[in-house]
mmCIF file of C-alpha atoms in Angstrom:
data_model
loop_
_atom_site.group_PDB
_atom_site.id
_atom_site.type_symbol
_atom_site.label_atom_id
_atom_site.label_comp_id
_atom_site.label_asym_id
_atom_site.label_seq_id
_atom_site.Cartn_x
_atom_site.Cartn_y
_atom_site.Cartn_z
ATOM 1 C CA MET A 1 126.326 71.086 101.682
ATOM 2 C CA ASN A 2 124.297 68.004 100.727
ATOM 3 C CA PHE A 3 121.012 68.883 99.049
ATOM 4 C CA ASP A 4 120.031 65.297 98.256
ATOM 5 C CA TYR A 5 116.653 64.104 99.493
ATOM 6 C CA THR A 6 116.465 61.323 102.045
ATOM 7 C CA ASP A 7 115.404 57.838 100.991
ATOM 8 C CA GLU A 8 111.993 58.462 102.563
ATOM 9 C CA GLN A 9 111.543 61.714 100.638
ATOM 10 C CA ASN A 10 112.551 60.019 97.393
ATOM 11 C CA MET A 11 110.012 57.282 98.067
ATOM 12 C CA LEU A 12 107.391 59.945 98.742
ATOM 13 C CA ARG A 13 108.183 61.677 95.461
ATOM 14 C CA ASP A 14 108.158 58.411 93.512
ATOM 15 C CA SER A 15 104.819 57.333 94.980
ATOM 16 C CA ILE A 16 103.191 60.627 93.922
ATOM 17 C CA ALA A 17 104.696 60.419 90.434
ATOM 18 C CA LYS A 18 103.437 56.849 90.042
ATOM 19 C CA TRP A 19 99.952 57.783 91.225
ATOM 20 C CA ALA A 20 99.814 60.824 88.940
ATOM 21 C CA ALA A 21 100.932 58.818 85.903
ATOM 22 C CA GLY A 22 98.235 56.217 86.449
ATOM 23 C CA GLN A 23 95.362 58.137 88.012
ATOM 24 C CA TYR A 24 95.908 61.844 87.333
ATOM 25 C CA ASP A 25 97.178 62.243 83.807
ATOM 26 C CA PHE A 26 96.054 65.280 81.833
ATOM 27 C CA ASP A 27 92.937 63.710 80.332
ATOM 28 C CA LYS A 28 91.802 62.230 83.655
ATOM 29 C CA ARG A 29 92.443 65.565 85.354
ATOM 30 C CA ARG A 30 90.251 67.374 82.817
ATOM 31 C CA ALA A 31 87.488 64.834 83.344
ATOM 32 C CA ALA A 32 87.816 65.185 87.109
ATOM 33 C CA LEU A 33 87.428 68.956 86.897
ATOM 34 C CA ALA A 34 84.003 68.437 85.386
ATOM 35 C CA SER A 35 82.934 66.360 88.408
ATOM 36 C CA GLU A 36 82.112 67.813 91.810
ATOM 37 C CA ASP A 37 82.996 64.607 93.663
ATOM 38 C CA ALA A 38 86.168 63.349 91.956
ATOM 39 C CA TRP A 39 88.376 65.171 94.454
ATOM 40 C CA LYS A 40 87.036 62.961 97.280
ATOM 41 C CA THR A 41 88.597 59.853 95.772
ATOM 42 C CA ASN A 42 91.885 61.674 95.257
ATOM 43 C CA TRP A 43 91.822 63.008 98.810
ATOM 44 C CA ALA A 44 91.353 59.485 100.175
ATOM 45 C CA THR A 45 94.343 58.407 98.079
ATOM 46 C CA PHE A 46 96.411 61.242 99.552
ATOM 47 C CA ALA A 47 95.601 59.909 103.020
ATOM 48 C CA GLU A 48 96.544 56.348 102.004
ATOM 49 C CA LEU A 49 99.860 57.524 100.556
ATOM 50 C CA GLY A 50 100.655 59.460 103.734
ATOM 51 C CA LEU A 51 100.731 62.831 101.963
ATOM 52 C CA LEU A 52 98.329 64.450 104.422
ATOM 53 C CA ALA A 53 100.223 63.086 107.415
ATOM 54 C CA ALA A 54 103.740 63.759 106.093
ATOM 55 C CA PRO A 55 104.437 67.122 107.820
ATOM 56 C CA LEU A 56 102.236 66.563 110.894
ATOM 57 C CA PRO A 57 103.497 65.616 114.391
ATOM 58 C CA GLU A 58 103.626 61.918 115.185
ATOM 59 C CA ASP A 59 101.649 62.498 118.399
ATOM 60 C CA PHE A 60 98.622 63.401 116.305
ATOM 61 C CA GLY A 61 98.710 60.765 113.592
ATOM 62 C CA GLY A 62 101.379 62.406 111.461
ATOM 63 C CA LEU A 63 104.685 61.114 110.131
ATOM 64 C CA GLY A 64 106.817 63.762 111.826
ATOM 65 C CA GLY A 65 108.131 65.354 108.645
ATOM 66 C CA GLY A 66 108.517 69.026 107.905
ATOM 67 C CA ALA A 67 108.706 71.708 105.257
ATOM 68 C CA LEU A 68 111.040 69.721 103.004
ATOM 69 C CA ASP A 69 108.487 66.919 102.817
ATOM 70 C CA VAL A 70 105.843 69.458 101.809
ATOM 71 C CA SER A 71 108.234 70.807 99.178
ATOM 72 C CA VAL A 72 108.657 67.323 97.678
ATOM 73 C CA VAL A 73 104.893 66.823 97.580
ATOM 74 C CA MET A 74 104.194 70.227 96.060
ATOM 75 C CA GLU A 75 106.766 69.950 93.286
ATOM 76 C CA GLU A 76 105.165 66.694 92.160
ATOM 77 C CA PHE A 77 101.716 68.264 92.501
ATOM 78 C CA GLY A 78 102.935 71.082 90.284
ATOM 79 C CA LYS A 79 104.008 68.604 87.615
ATOM 80 C CA ALA A 80 100.620 66.870 87.746
ATOM 81 C CA LEU A 81 98.553 70.077 88.051
ATOM 82 C CA VAL A 82 96.821 68.763 91.172
ATOM 83 C CA VAL A 83 93.873 70.975 92.145
ATOM 84 C CA GLU A 84 92.884 69.465 95.501
ATOM 85 C CA PRO A 85 93.208 71.862 98.499
ATOM 86 C CA TYR A 86 96.421 70.472 99.973
ATOM 87 C CA VAL A 87 98.027 73.765 101.021
ATOM 88 C CA PRO A 88 94.883 75.268 102.605
ATOM 89 C CA THR A 89 94.406 72.168 104.759
ATOM 90 C CA VAL A 90 97.848 70.694 105.443
ATOM 91 C CA VAL A 91 99.992 73.848 105.412
ATOM 92 C CA LEU A 92 97.686 76.684 106.488
ATOM 93 C CA GLY A 93 95.068 74.938 108.612
ATOM 94 C CA ALA A 94 97.327 72.370 110.222
ATOM 95 C CA GLY A 95 100.109 74.948 110.503
ATOM 96 C CA ALA A 96 97.992 77.320 112.589
ATOM 97 C CA LEU A 97 97.064 74.444 114.874
ATOM 98 C CA LYS A 98 100.677 73.280 115.199
ATOM 99 C CA TYR A 99 101.924 76.762 116.070
ATOM 100 C CA SER A 100 99.194 77.982 118.399
ATOM 101 C CA GLY A 101 96.388 75.449 118.777
ATOM 102 C CA SER A 102 95.415 73.976 122.128
ATOM 103 C CA ALA A 103 96.089 70.327 122.934
ATOM 104 C CA ALA A 104 92.406 69.551 122.474
ATOM 105 C CA GLN A 105 92.294 71.303 119.084
ATOM 106 C CA LYS A 106 95.382 69.457 117.897
ATOM 107 C CA GLU A 107 93.992 66.135 119.008
ATOM 108 C CA GLU A 108 90.674 66.737 117.300
ATOM 109 C CA HIS A 109 91.769 68.335 114.034
ATOM 110 C CA LEU A 110 95.331 67.209 113.247
ATOM 111 C CA SER A 111 94.448 63.548 113.581
ATOM 112 C CA ALA A 112 91.426 64.095 111.333
ATOM 113 C CA ILE A 113 93.558 65.928 108.736
ATOM 114 C CA ALA A 114 96.096 63.096 108.673
ATOM 115 C CA GLY A 115 93.306 60.597 108.082
ATOM 116 C CA GLY A 116 91.670 62.619 105.323
ATOM 117 C CA GLU A 117 88.603 63.315 107.449
ATOM 118 C CA ARG A 118 89.046 67.064 107.884
ATOM 119 C CA ILE A 119 89.467 69.693 105.169
ATOM 120 C CA ILE A 120 90.195 73.264 106.211
ATOM 121 C CA ALA A 121 90.096 76.468 104.159
ATOM 122 C CA PHE A 122 91.848 79.648 105.316
ATOM 123 C CA ALA A 123 89.379 82.545 105.170
ATOM 124 C CA GLN A 124 91.728 85.514 105.385
ATOM 125 C CA ALA A 125 91.516 87.852 102.381
ATOM 126 C CA GLU A 126 88.784 90.472 102.137
ATOM 127 C CA PRO A 127 87.467 92.483 99.161
ATOM 128 C CA LYS A 128 89.521 95.595 99.956
ATOM 129 C CA SER A 129 92.486 94.118 101.836
ATOM 130 C CA ARG A 130 94.542 93.138 98.773
ATOM 131 C CA TRP A 131 97.501 91.215 100.287
ATOM 132 C CA ALA A 132 97.824 93.096 103.589
ATOM 133 C CA LEU A 133 97.528 90.433 106.284
ATOM 134 C CA ASN A 134 96.809 93.057 108.937
ATOM 135 C CA ASP A 135 93.862 94.533 106.991
ATOM 136 C CA VAL A 136 90.924 92.766 108.646
ATOM 137 C CA SER A 137 87.441 94.227 108.924
ATOM 138 C CA THR A 138 85.579 90.992 109.712
ATOM 139 C CA THR A 139 84.679 91.243 113.399
ATOM 140 C CA ALA A 140 84.413 88.758 116.234
ATOM 141 C CA LYS A 141 82.683 90.345 119.200
ATOM 142 C CA LYS A 142 82.562 88.823 122.645
ATOM 143 C CA ASP A 143 79.259 87.191 123.514
ATOM 144 C CA GLY A 144 79.393 85.565 126.919
ATOM 145 C CA ALA A 145 82.114 82.922 126.802
ATOM 146 C CA GLY A 146 82.064 82.828 123.003
ATOM 147 C CA TYR A 147 82.104 85.169 120.015
ATOM 148 C CA VAL A 148 79.817 86.402 117.238
ATOM 149 C CA LEU A 149 81.383 86.794 113.763
ATOM 150 C CA ASN A 150 80.288 89.168 111.018
ATOM 151 C CA GLY A 151 82.015 89.926 107.735
ATOM 152 C CA HIS A 152 82.932 88.881 104.206
ATOM 153 C CA LYS A 153 85.961 86.838 103.112
ATOM 154 C CA ALA A 154 86.991 86.795 99.450
ATOM 155 C CA VAL A 155 88.608 84.166 97.192
ATOM 156 C CA VAL A 156 88.824 81.524 99.918
ATOM 157 C CA LEU A 157 90.784 78.771 98.189
ATOM 158 C CA GLY A 158 89.532 75.265 98.901
ATOM 159 C CA ALA A 159 86.366 76.458 100.613
ATOM 160 C CA PRO A 160 84.017 74.510 98.278
ATOM 161 C CA GLN A 161 85.597 71.252 99.466
ATOM 162 C CA ALA A 162 86.181 72.281 103.092
ATOM 163 C CA ASP A 163 84.133 71.340 106.121
ATOM 164 C CA THR A 164 85.913 73.791 108.446
ATOM 165 C CA LEU A 165 87.008 77.395 107.996
ATOM 166 C CA LEU A 166 90.034 78.977 109.659
ATOM 167 C CA VAL A 167 88.876 82.587 109.933
ATOM 168 C CA SER A 168 90.848 85.720 110.755
ATOM 169 C CA ALA A 169 88.671 88.275 112.542
ATOM 170 C CA ARG A 170 89.206 91.490 114.431
ATOM 171 C CA THR A 171 88.587 91.269 118.141
ATOM 172 C CA ALA A 172 90.090 94.674 118.962
ATOM 173 C CA GLY A 173 91.604 97.786 117.365
ATOM 174 C CA GLY A 174 91.138 99.419 113.976
ATOM 175 C CA GLN A 175 90.887 97.795 110.562
ATOM 176 C CA ARG A 176 94.624 97.838 109.820
ATOM 177 C CA ASP A 177 96.075 97.537 113.336
ATOM 178 C CA ALA A 178 98.617 94.765 113.851
ATOM 179 C CA LYS A 179 97.163 93.947 117.237
ATOM 180 C CA GLY A 180 93.599 92.847 117.725
ATOM 181 C CA ILE A 181 93.447 90.022 115.138
ATOM 182 C CA SER A 182 92.360 86.534 116.218
ATOM 183 C CA LEU A 183 91.893 83.165 114.524
ATOM 184 C CA PHE A 184 88.808 80.986 114.816
ATOM 185 C CA LEU A 185 87.845 77.520 113.638
ATOM 186 C CA VAL A 186 84.296 77.713 112.292
ATOM 187 C CA PRO A 187 82.295 74.776 110.877
ATOM 188 C CA LYS A 188 81.245 75.665 107.345
ATOM 189 C CA ASN A 189 77.730 74.477 108.092
ATOM 190 C CA ALA A 190 77.377 76.770 111.118
ATOM 191 C CA LYS A 191 74.247 78.895 111.181
ATOM 192 C CA GLY A 192 74.879 82.251 109.529
ATOM 193 C CA VAL A 193 77.680 81.035 107.221
ATOM 194 C CA THR A 194 76.893 81.282 103.506
ATOM 195 C CA THR A 195 79.188 80.643 100.560
ATOM 196 C CA ARG A 196 79.251 81.371 96.847
ATOM 197 C CA ASP A 197 81.477 78.856 95.087
ATOM 198 C CA TYR A 198 83.198 79.295 91.713
ATOM 199 C CA PRO A 199 86.103 77.920 89.669
ATOM 200 C CA THR A 200 89.262 79.976 89.290
ATOM 201 C CA THR A 201 91.145 80.388 86.019
ATOM 202 C CA ASP A 202 93.631 77.606 86.823
ATOM 203 C CA GLY A 203 91.121 74.866 87.625
ATOM 204 C CA THR A 204 91.091 75.198 91.399
ATOM 205 C CA ARG A 205 87.949 76.256 93.278
ATOM 206 C CA ALA A 206 87.295 79.119 95.674
ATOM 207 C CA SER A 207 84.400 80.778 97.503
ATOM 208 C CA GLU A 208 83.141 84.090 98.714
ATOM 209 C CA VAL A 209 82.272 83.434 102.367
ATOM 210 C CA TYR A 210 79.822 85.543 104.356
ATOM 211 C CA PHE A 211 79.383 85.545 108.134
ATOM 212 C CA GLU A 212 76.177 86.944 109.564
ATOM 213 C CA ASN A 213 75.896 86.744 113.339
ATOM 214 C CA VAL A 214 77.765 83.435 113.450
ATOM 215 C CA SER A 215 78.060 82.242 117.047
ATOM 216 C CA VAL A 216 81.054 80.145 118.102
ATOM 217 C CA GLY A 217 82.196 78.927 121.491
ATOM 218 C CA ALA A 218 85.366 79.836 123.340
ATOM 219 C CA ASP A 219 86.938 76.603 122.083
ATOM 220 C CA ALA A 220 86.819 77.977 118.522
ATOM 221 C CA LEU A 221 89.575 80.496 119.297
ATOM 222 C CA VAL A 222 92.981 79.324 118.042
ATOM 223 C CA GLY A 223 95.768 80.681 120.220
ATOM 224 C CA ALA A 224 95.566 83.887 122.195
ATOM 225 C CA ALA A 225 92.972 86.528 121.397
ATOM 226 C CA ASP A 226 94.222 89.701 119.657
ATOM 227 C CA GLY A 227 97.670 88.255 118.860
ATOM 228 C CA ALA A 228 97.201 86.085 115.771
ATOM 229 C CA LEU A 229 99.026 88.244 113.208
ATOM 230 C CA SER A 230 102.421 86.635 113.842
ATOM 231 C CA VAL A 231 100.895 83.176 113.407
ATOM 232 C CA ILE A 232 99.160 84.276 110.202
ATOM 233 C CA GLU A 233 102.424 85.659 108.817
ATOM 234 C CA HIS A 234 104.158 82.398 109.671
ATOM 235 C CA ILE A 235 101.637 80.084 108.013
ATOM 236 C CA VAL A 236 101.377 82.334 104.955
ATOM 237 C CA ASP A 237 105.165 82.190 104.558
ATOM 238 C CA ASP A 238 104.924 78.400 104.848
ATOM 239 C CA ALA A 239 102.211 78.389 102.186
ATOM 240 C CA ASN A 240 104.167 80.651 99.845
ATOM 241 C CA ALA A 241 107.224 78.388 100.111
ATOM 242 C CA ALA A 242 105.012 75.412 99.256
ATOM 243 C CA TYR A 243 103.480 77.240 96.301
ATOM 244 C CA CYS A 244 106.977 78.160 95.086
ATOM 245 C CA SER A 245 107.848 74.453 94.984
ATOM 246 C CA GLU A 246 104.638 73.785 93.076
ATOM 247 C CA ALA A 247 105.576 76.494 90.571
ATOM 248 C CA VAL A 248 108.951 74.812 90.063
ATOM 249 C CA GLY A 249 107.214 71.553 89.162
ATOM 250 C CA ALA A 250 104.984 73.388 86.697
ATOM 251 C CA MET A 251 107.921 75.218 85.107
ATOM 252 C CA ARG A 252 109.898 72.017 84.715
ATOM 253 C CA MET A 253 106.942 70.438 82.943
ATOM 254 C CA MET A 254 106.493 73.444 80.644
ATOM 255 C CA THR A 255 110.167 73.241 79.727
ATOM 256 C CA SER A 256 110.006 69.491 79.084
ATOM 257 C CA LEU A 257 106.790 69.686 77.064
ATOM 258 C CA THR A 258 108.175 72.526 74.954
ATOM 259 C CA GLN A 259 111.350 70.588 74.184
ATOM 260 C CA GLU A 260 109.301 67.558 73.119
ATOM 261 C CA TYR A 261 107.018 69.667 70.940
ATOM 262 C CA ALA A 262 109.937 71.430 69.263
ATOM 263 C CA LYS A 263 111.372 68.078 68.197
ATOM 264 C CA THR A 264 108.177 67.091 66.377
ATOM 265 C CA ARG A 265 106.911 70.432 65.003
ATOM 266 C CA LYS A 266 108.397 71.064 61.567
ATOM 267 C CA GLN A 267 108.867 74.344 59.768
ATOM 268 C CA PHE A 268 110.649 74.787 56.414
ATOM 269 C CA GLY A 269 111.093 71.010 56.360
ATOM 270 C CA ARG A 270 113.011 70.852 59.621
ATOM 271 C CA PRO A 271 112.049 70.332 63.303
ATOM 272 C CA ILE A 272 111.943 73.742 64.940
ATOM 273 C CA ALA A 273 114.210 72.351 67.675
ATOM 274 C CA GLU A 274 117.061 72.683 65.167
ATOM 275 C CA PHE A 275 116.715 76.467 64.961
ATOM 276 C CA GLN A 276 119.353 78.069 67.118
ATOM 277 C CA VAL A 277 117.202 80.930 68.372
ATOM 278 C CA LEU A 278 114.684 78.445 69.784
ATOM 279 C CA GLN A 279 117.462 76.322 71.262
ATOM 280 C CA HIS A 280 118.682 79.402 73.122
ATOM 281 C CA ARG A 281 115.152 80.158 74.332
ATOM 282 C CA MET A 282 114.667 76.623 75.650
ATOM 283 C CA VAL A 283 118.023 76.732 77.418
ATOM 284 C CA ASP A 284 116.919 79.956 79.083
ATOM 285 C CA MET A 285 113.702 78.216 80.156
ATOM 286 C CA PHE A 286 115.705 75.361 81.670
ATOM 287 C CA ILE A 287 118.019 77.755 83.509
ATOM 288 C CA ALA A 288 115.069 79.753 84.868
ATOM 289 C CA SER A 289 113.451 76.544 86.139
ATOM 290 C CA GLU A 290 116.627 75.371 87.879
ATOM 291 C CA GLU A 291 117.277 78.779 89.429
ATOM 292 C CA SER A 292 113.704 78.744 90.687
ATOM 293 C CA TYR A 293 114.279 75.342 92.263
ATOM 294 C CA SER A 294 117.252 76.747 94.170
ATOM 295 C CA MET A 295 115.216 79.727 95.382
ATOM 296 C CA ALA A 296 112.313 77.515 96.435
ATOM 297 C CA LEU A 297 114.646 75.169 98.304
ATOM 298 C CA ARG A 298 116.333 78.093 100.061
ATOM 299 C CA ALA A 299 112.966 79.505 101.119
ATOM 300 C CA THR A 300 111.909 76.095 102.426
ATOM 301 C CA ILE A 301 115.090 75.687 104.463
ATOM 302 C CA LYS A 302 114.779 79.218 105.870
ATOM 303 C CA LEU A 303 111.276 78.546 107.223
ATOM 304 C CA GLY A 304 112.962 77.358 110.409
ATOM 305 C CA GLU A 305 114.876 80.615 110.900
ATOM 306 C CA ASN A 306 113.775 83.745 112.790
ATOM 307 C CA ASP A 307 110.879 85.828 111.489
ATOM 308 C CA VAL A 308 113.000 88.275 109.479
ATOM 309 C CA GLU A 309 115.194 85.668 107.794
ATOM 310 C CA ARG A 310 112.170 83.528 107.000
ATOM 311 C CA ALA A 311 110.230 86.443 105.529
ATOM 312 C CA LYS A 312 113.162 87.694 103.432
ATOM 313 C CA ALA A 313 113.837 84.257 101.970
ATOM 314 C CA VAL A 314 110.191 83.654 101.108
ATOM 315 C CA SER A 315 109.731 87.088 99.539
ATOM 316 C CA ALA A 316 112.952 86.692 97.534
ATOM 317 C CA ALA A 317 111.666 83.353 96.235
ATOM 318 C CA LYS A 318 108.269 84.805 95.348
ATOM 319 C CA VAL A 319 109.898 87.634 93.385
ATOM 320 C CA SER A 320 112.355 85.398 91.545
ATOM 321 C CA ILE A 321 109.898 82.589 90.823
ATOM 322 C CA GLY A 322 107.109 84.984 89.883
ATOM 323 C CA LYS A 323 109.314 86.518 87.187
ATOM 324 C CA ALA A 324 110.665 83.149 86.066
ATOM 325 C CA GLY A 325 107.205 81.623 85.862
ATOM 326 C CA ARG A 326 106.023 84.388 83.578
ATOM 327 C CA PHE A 327 109.073 84.041 81.336
ATOM 328 C CA VAL A 328 108.883 80.243 81.093
ATOM 329 C CA GLY A 329 105.129 80.328 80.509
ATOM 330 C CA GLN A 330 105.309 82.980 77.820
ATOM 331 C CA ALA A 331 108.192 81.203 76.078
ATOM 332 C CA ALA A 332 106.371 77.864 76.184
ATOM 333 C CA VAL A 333 103.213 79.335 74.695
ATOM 334 C CA GLN A 334 105.161 81.246 72.066
ATOM 335 C CA ILE A 335 107.070 78.178 70.881
ATOM 336 C CA HIS A 336 103.845 76.164 70.753
ATOM 337 C CA GLY A 337 102.276 78.921 68.694
ATOM 338 C CA GLY A 338 98.522 79.509 68.800
ATOM 339 C CA MET A 339 97.997 75.962 70.057
ATOM 340 C CA GLY A 340 99.691 76.889 73.332
ATOM 341 C CA VAL A 341 96.633 78.684 74.657
ATOM 342 C CA THR A 342 94.048 76.074 73.683
ATOM 343 C CA ASP A 343 92.330 73.979 76.316
ATOM 344 C CA GLU A 344 93.689 70.773 74.762
ATOM 345 C CA MET A 345 97.346 71.718 75.280
ATOM 346 C CA ARG A 346 98.885 71.243 78.712
ATOM 347 C CA VAL A 347 101.292 74.168 78.597
ATOM 348 C CA GLY A 348 98.469 76.686 78.742
ATOM 349 C CA HIS A 349 97.149 75.082 81.928
ATOM 350 C CA TYR A 350 100.582 75.161 83.530
ATOM 351 C CA PHE A 351 100.951 78.819 82.586
ATOM 352 C CA LYS A 352 97.595 79.609 84.173
ATOM 353 C CA ARG A 353 98.668 77.819 87.342
ATOM 354 C CA VAL A 354 101.990 79.644 87.757
ATOM 355 C CA THR A 355 100.165 82.916 87.088
ATOM 356 C CA MET A 356 97.688 82.092 89.848
ATOM 357 C CA ILE A 357 100.530 81.158 92.210
ATOM 358 C CA ASP A 358 102.149 84.528 91.588
ATOM 359 C CA ALA A 359 98.897 86.236 92.606
ATOM 360 C CA THR A 360 98.387 84.141 95.750
ATOM 361 C CA PHE A 361 99.425 85.815 99.019
ATOM 362 C CA GLY A 362 101.249 88.618 97.246
ATOM 363 C CA ASN A 363 102.622 89.064 93.726
ATOM 364 C CA VAL A 364 106.105 90.074 92.567
ATOM 365 C CA ASP A 365 105.621 93.780 93.334
ATOM 366 C CA THR A 366 104.225 93.099 96.803
ATOM 367 C CA HIS A 367 107.085 90.833 97.822
ATOM 368 C CA LEU A 368 109.714 93.087 96.306
ATOM 369 C CA LYS A 369 108.431 95.886 98.524
ATOM 370 C CA ARG A 370 108.343 93.556 101.517
ATOM 371 C CA PHE A 371 111.919 92.355 100.929
ATOM 372 C CA THR A 372 113.145 95.935 100.507
ATOM 373 C CA ALA A 373 111.423 97.047 103.702
ATOM 374 C CA LEU A 374 112.842 94.133 105.702
ATOM 375 C CA THR A 375 116.348 94.744 104.367
ATOM 376 C CA ALA A 376 116.163 98.473 105.144
ATOM 377 C CA LYS A 377 114.898 97.733 108.649
ATOM 378 C CA GLU A 378 117.799 95.348 109.245
ATOM 379 C CA ALA A 379 120.328 97.887 107.962
ATOM 380 C CA ALA A 380 118.909 100.583 110.218
#
């Protein structure tokens, strides 16, 4: 089987790498994190490079690509430690619209996403829901032709930059019922929406989002009422596959940076790269990174399969890459010594990012349980 990228995908990868080298190196990234508006320039560049349009349908301003294109983008983003909300907007927001949005919603929002004019944040998690996608206590009650939303969403990634929120809310049933969950597109500036923004440990930004009697029209509903859980599971699997590719990029950079450092750091009059025990450790880091690439690629390819195959592949990747990311990060920091955890050294930032990825939409333990349950169900 040929796993080579197409010429277009290679061009996409090269254009991101060139941009990152010139406009998003480590020092410029650190300076950008201190600015509240720097992301706007980067987002406009993403639109110019076609990154926002890459996986979107051609009928709505996209380039007609798919999950593999997202994987290429995210691996390069992982190498550059990009913090802009690409996955919340292009994978989660646009994904929900592609799978279940109306023609009017697609026309309005997908075209705007491709042009860099719409940024969406997925408001799904709640303070007590942990990673259970069916645990939704935010309510959306019928009010004439529209709905009224009330509730609290936690750690909404990308919400500080977003202008639109994709909100999961319960329109029927109990708090943990599979049925009765719906998706809504809500303007962030709608009356009754309040946010509390904050930085996360890895440099990205998130918000606590509160809905108090927020009125939306019938056109805010994405897909059929009460049946959004399958769509949510699908877009979250898409997002996890994308984050796995990002983690691969981060791990490859940690491995490369550690090898470079070991060649220059001297101990007992010799570069520490000459010590066999460290050579073995760096080989293990390289192997873990390459195995993770294979798992991420498999998960990406399986996104087009049926629900069970897709879910098993994504959970297997999350488990494998979660463990590998911890190993590579710990080894990189250990070989760098105390400097590895300082703000001036890149490896510490990469380690924070892979740790955050592991905790996004389910950690190793969560996905191990999910994979086991899916496998047992298939066997039965």
